[in-house]
CSV table of C-alpha atoms in Angstrom, one decimal:
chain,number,residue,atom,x,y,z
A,1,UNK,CA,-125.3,40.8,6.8
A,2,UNK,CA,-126.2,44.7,6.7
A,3,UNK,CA,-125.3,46.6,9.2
A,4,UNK,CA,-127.6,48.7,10.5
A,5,UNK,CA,-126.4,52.5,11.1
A,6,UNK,CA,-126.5,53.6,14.5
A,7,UNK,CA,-129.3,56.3,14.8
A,8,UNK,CA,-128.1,59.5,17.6
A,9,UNK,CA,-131.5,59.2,19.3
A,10,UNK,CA,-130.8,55.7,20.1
A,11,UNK,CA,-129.6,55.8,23.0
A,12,UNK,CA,-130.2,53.7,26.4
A,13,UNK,CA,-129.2,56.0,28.6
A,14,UNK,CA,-131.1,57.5,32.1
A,15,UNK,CA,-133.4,59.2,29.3
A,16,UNK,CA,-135.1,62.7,30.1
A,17,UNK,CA,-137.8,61.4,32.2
A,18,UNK,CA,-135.6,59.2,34.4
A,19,UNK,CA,-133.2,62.3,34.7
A,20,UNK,CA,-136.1,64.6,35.7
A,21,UNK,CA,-137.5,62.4,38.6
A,22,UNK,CA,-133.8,62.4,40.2
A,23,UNK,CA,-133.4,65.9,40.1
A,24,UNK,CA,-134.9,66.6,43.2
A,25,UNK,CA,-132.5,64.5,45.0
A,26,UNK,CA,-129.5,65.6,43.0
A,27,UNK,CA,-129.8,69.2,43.8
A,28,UNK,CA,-130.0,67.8,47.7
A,29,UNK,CA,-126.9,65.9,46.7
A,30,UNK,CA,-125.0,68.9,45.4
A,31,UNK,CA,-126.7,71.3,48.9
A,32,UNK,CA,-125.1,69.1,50.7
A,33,UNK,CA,-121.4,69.7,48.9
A,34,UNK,CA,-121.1,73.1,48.4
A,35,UNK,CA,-122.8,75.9,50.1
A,36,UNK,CA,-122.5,77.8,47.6
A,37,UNK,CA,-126.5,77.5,45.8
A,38,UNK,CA,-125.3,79.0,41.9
A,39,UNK,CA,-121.8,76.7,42.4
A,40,UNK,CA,-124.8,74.2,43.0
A,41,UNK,CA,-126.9,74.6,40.8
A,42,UNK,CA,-124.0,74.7,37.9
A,43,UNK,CA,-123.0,71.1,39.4
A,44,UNK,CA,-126.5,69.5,38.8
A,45,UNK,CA,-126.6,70.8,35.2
A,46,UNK,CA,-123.4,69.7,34.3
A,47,UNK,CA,-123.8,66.3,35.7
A,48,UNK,CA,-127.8,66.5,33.9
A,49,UNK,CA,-125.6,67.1,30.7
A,50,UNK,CA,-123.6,64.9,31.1
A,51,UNK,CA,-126.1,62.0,31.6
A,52,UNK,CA,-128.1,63.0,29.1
A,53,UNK,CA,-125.2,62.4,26.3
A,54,UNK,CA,-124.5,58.7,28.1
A,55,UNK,CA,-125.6,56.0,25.6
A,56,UNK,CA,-125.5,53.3,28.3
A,57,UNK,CA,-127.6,53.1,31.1
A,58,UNK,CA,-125.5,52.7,34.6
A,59,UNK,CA,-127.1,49.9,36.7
A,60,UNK,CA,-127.0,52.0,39.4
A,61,UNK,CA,-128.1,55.2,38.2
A,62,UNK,CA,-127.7,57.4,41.5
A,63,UNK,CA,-124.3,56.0,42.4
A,64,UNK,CA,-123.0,57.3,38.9
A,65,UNK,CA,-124.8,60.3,39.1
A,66,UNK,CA,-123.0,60.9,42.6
A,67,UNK,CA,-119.6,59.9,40.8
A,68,UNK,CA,-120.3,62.3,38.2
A,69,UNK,CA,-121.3,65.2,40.4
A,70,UNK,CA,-118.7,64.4,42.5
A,71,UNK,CA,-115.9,64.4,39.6
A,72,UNK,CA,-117.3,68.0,38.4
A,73,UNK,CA,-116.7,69.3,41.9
A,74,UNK,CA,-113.4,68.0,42.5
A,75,UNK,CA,-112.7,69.9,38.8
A,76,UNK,CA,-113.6,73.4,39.9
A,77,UNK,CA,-112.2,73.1,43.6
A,78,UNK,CA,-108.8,72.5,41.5
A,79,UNK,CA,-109.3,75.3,38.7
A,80,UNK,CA,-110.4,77.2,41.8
A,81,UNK,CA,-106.9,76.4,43.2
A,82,UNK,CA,-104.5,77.2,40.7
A,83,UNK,CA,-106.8,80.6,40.3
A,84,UNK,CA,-105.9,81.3,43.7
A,85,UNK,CA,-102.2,80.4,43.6
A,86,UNK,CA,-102.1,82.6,40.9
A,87,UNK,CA,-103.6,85.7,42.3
A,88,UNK,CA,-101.5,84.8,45.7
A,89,UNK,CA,-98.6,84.6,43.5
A,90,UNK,CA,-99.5,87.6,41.4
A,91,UNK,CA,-100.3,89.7,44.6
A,92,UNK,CA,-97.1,88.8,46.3
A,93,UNK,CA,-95.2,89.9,43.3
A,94,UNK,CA,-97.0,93.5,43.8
A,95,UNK,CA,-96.1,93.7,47.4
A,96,UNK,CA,-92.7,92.8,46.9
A,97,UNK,CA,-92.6,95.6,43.9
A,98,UNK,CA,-93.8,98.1,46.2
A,99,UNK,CA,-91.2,97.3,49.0
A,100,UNK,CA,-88.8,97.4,46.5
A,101,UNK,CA,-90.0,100.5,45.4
A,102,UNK,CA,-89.8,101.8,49.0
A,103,UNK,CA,-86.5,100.7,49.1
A,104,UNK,CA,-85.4,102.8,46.5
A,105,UNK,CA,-87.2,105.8,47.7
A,106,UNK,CA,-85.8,105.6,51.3
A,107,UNK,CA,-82.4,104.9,49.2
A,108,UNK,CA,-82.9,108.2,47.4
A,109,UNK,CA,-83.7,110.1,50.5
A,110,UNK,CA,-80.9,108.8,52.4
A,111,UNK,CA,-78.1,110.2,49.8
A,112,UNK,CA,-79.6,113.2,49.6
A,113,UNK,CA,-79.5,114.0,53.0
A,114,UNK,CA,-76.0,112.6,52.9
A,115,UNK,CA,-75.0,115.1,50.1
A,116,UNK,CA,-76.8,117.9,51.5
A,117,UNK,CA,-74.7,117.2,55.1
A,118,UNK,CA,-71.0,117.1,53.2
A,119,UNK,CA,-69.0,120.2,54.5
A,120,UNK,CA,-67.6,122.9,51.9
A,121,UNK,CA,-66.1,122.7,49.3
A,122,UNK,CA,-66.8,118.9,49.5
A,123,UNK,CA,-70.7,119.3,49.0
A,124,UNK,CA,-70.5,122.3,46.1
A,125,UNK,CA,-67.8,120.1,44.5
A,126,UNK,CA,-70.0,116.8,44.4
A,127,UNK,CA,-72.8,118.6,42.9
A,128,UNK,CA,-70.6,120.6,40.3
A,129,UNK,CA,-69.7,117.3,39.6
A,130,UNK,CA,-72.3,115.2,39.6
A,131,UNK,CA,-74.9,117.1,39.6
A,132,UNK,CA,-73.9,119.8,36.8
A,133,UNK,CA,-71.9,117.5,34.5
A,134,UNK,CA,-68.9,119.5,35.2
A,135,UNK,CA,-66.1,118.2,34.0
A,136,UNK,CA,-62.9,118.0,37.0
A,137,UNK,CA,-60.9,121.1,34.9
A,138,UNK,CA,-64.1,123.3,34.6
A,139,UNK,CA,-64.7,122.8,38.6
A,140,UNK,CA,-61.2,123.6,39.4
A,141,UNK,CA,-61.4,126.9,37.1
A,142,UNK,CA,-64.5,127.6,39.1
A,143,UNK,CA,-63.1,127.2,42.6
A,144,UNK,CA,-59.4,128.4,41.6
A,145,UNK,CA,-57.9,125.2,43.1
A,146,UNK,CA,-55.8,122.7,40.8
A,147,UNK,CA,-57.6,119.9,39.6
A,148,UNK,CA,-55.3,117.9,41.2
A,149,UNK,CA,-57.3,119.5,44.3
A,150,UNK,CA,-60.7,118.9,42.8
A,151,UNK,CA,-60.1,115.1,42.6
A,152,UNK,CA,-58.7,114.7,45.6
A,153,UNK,CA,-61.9,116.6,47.5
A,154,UNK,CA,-64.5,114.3,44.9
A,155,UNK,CA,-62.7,111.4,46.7
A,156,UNK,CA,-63.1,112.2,50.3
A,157,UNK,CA,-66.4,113.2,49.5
A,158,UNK,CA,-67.6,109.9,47.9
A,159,UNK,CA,-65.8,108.6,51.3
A,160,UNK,CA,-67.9,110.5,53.3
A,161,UNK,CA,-71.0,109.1,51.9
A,162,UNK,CA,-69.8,105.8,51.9
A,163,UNK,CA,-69.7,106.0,55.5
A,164,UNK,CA,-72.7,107.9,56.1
A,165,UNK,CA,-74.6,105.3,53.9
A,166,UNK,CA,-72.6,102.7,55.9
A,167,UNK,CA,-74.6,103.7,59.2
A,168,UNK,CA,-78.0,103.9,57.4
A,169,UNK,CA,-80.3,101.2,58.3
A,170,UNK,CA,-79.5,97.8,56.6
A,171,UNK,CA,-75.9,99.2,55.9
A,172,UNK,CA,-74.3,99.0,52.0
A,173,UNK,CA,-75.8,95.6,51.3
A,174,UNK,CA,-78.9,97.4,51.4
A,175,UNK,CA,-78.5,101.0,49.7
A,176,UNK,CA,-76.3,99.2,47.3
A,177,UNK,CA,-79.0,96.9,46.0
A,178,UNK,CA,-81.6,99.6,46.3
A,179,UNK,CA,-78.8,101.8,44.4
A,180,UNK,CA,-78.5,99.3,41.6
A,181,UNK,CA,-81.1,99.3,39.3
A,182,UNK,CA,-80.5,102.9,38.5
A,183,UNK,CA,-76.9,101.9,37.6
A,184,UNK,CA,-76.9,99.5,34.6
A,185,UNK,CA,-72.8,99.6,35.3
A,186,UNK,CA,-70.4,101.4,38.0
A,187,UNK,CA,-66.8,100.7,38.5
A,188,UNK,CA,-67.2,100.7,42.4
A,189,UNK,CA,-69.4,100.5,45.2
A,190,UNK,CA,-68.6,103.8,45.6
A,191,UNK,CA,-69.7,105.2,42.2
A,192,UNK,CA,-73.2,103.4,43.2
A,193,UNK,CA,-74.8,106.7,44.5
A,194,UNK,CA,-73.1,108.6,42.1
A,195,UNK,CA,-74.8,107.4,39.3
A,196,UNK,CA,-78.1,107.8,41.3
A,197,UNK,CA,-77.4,110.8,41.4
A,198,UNK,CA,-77.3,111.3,37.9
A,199,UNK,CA,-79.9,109.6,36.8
A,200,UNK,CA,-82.8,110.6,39.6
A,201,UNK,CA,-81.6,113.1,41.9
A,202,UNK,CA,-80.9,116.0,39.9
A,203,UNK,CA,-84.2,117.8,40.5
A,204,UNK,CA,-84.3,116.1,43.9
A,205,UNK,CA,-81.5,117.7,45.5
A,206,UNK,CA,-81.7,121.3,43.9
A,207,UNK,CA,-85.0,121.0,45.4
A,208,UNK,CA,-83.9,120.2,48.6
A,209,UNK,CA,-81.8,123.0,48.2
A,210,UNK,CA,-84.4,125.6,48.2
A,211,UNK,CA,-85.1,127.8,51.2
């Protein structure tokens, strides 16, 4: 027995004409869902599309149509979802890149003023040091002390800022992890605003410096 080969247009399905006397009531259908009247709108032709490719009729043409609509809105309220976790998530990484960036800034400012408040020679040894690039002999040539002197004064000096950072607010845990991404290494906590200050400071404080 040939078999006969199916033919695309033959289709039982609600058929254009069937479709077309329901849409009236499926756009009330979808009204009633969303208030939104392009989200709407977008829902009935889907679901119209949707129909129109069926090759079987439903025996209860409405009911499936309500399924269908139904299914198409439950789609977009999830894509909708996971758009808007995204952007939550995507904004709250901003914020927390601009606190962080605040952090850092408030970090800066906070060892500046500390190195700006070190008493002589402490202060003019630090920035020789740190600042300049001087090298412990070349700073003790400079001031005529032994460099014995010079590394004795660098080591109250880095004290001193300890302790003044110490009393900022948050205390070291937080100018220490503000002062860490601007030190890819450092041998001690100490050393943390040291290599700040080599790295971002060295127009900062010269600046602050100025009359």
């Amino acid at each position: 027995m040939a078999h006969r080969t199916p033919n695309p247009t033959d289709r039982s399905d609600l058929g254009a004409d069937a479709l077309l006397a329901e849409l009236g009531w499926l756009r009330t259908l979808a009204g009633s869902l969303v208030r939104d009247p392009h989200l709407a709108d977008d829902l009935v032709q889907d679901t119209c599309a949707i129909a129109l490719q069926r090759r079987a009729e439903p025996r209860q043409p409405r009911a499936w149509l309500t399924t269908v609509l139904r299914h198409l809105l439950l789609a977009h309220r999830r894509r909708e979802q996971i758009r808007e976790r995204r952007e939550h998530d995507r904004d709250e990484a901003v914020a927390d890149d601009a606190v962080a960036l605040l952090q850092r800034a408030e970090a800066q400012r906070e060892l500046v003023g500390a190195v700006i408040a070190l008493d002589e020679p402490y202060r003019s040894t630090v920035l020789l040091r740190f600042f300049d690039g001087l090298a412990p002999r070349r700073i003790a040539a400079r001031q005529g002390v032994p460099v014995a002197t010079v590394h004795s004064r660098l080591q109250r000096a880095l004290t001193q800022l300890r302790t003044r950072l110490d009393r900022t607010a948050g205390g070291r845990p937080a100018w220490l992890a503000a002062l860490a991404p601007f030190a890819a290494t450092f041998p001690h906590p100490a050393f943390a605003g040291v290599v700040l200050m080599q790295t971002k400071l060295k127009i900062a404080v010269p600046a602050t410096l100025l009359p």
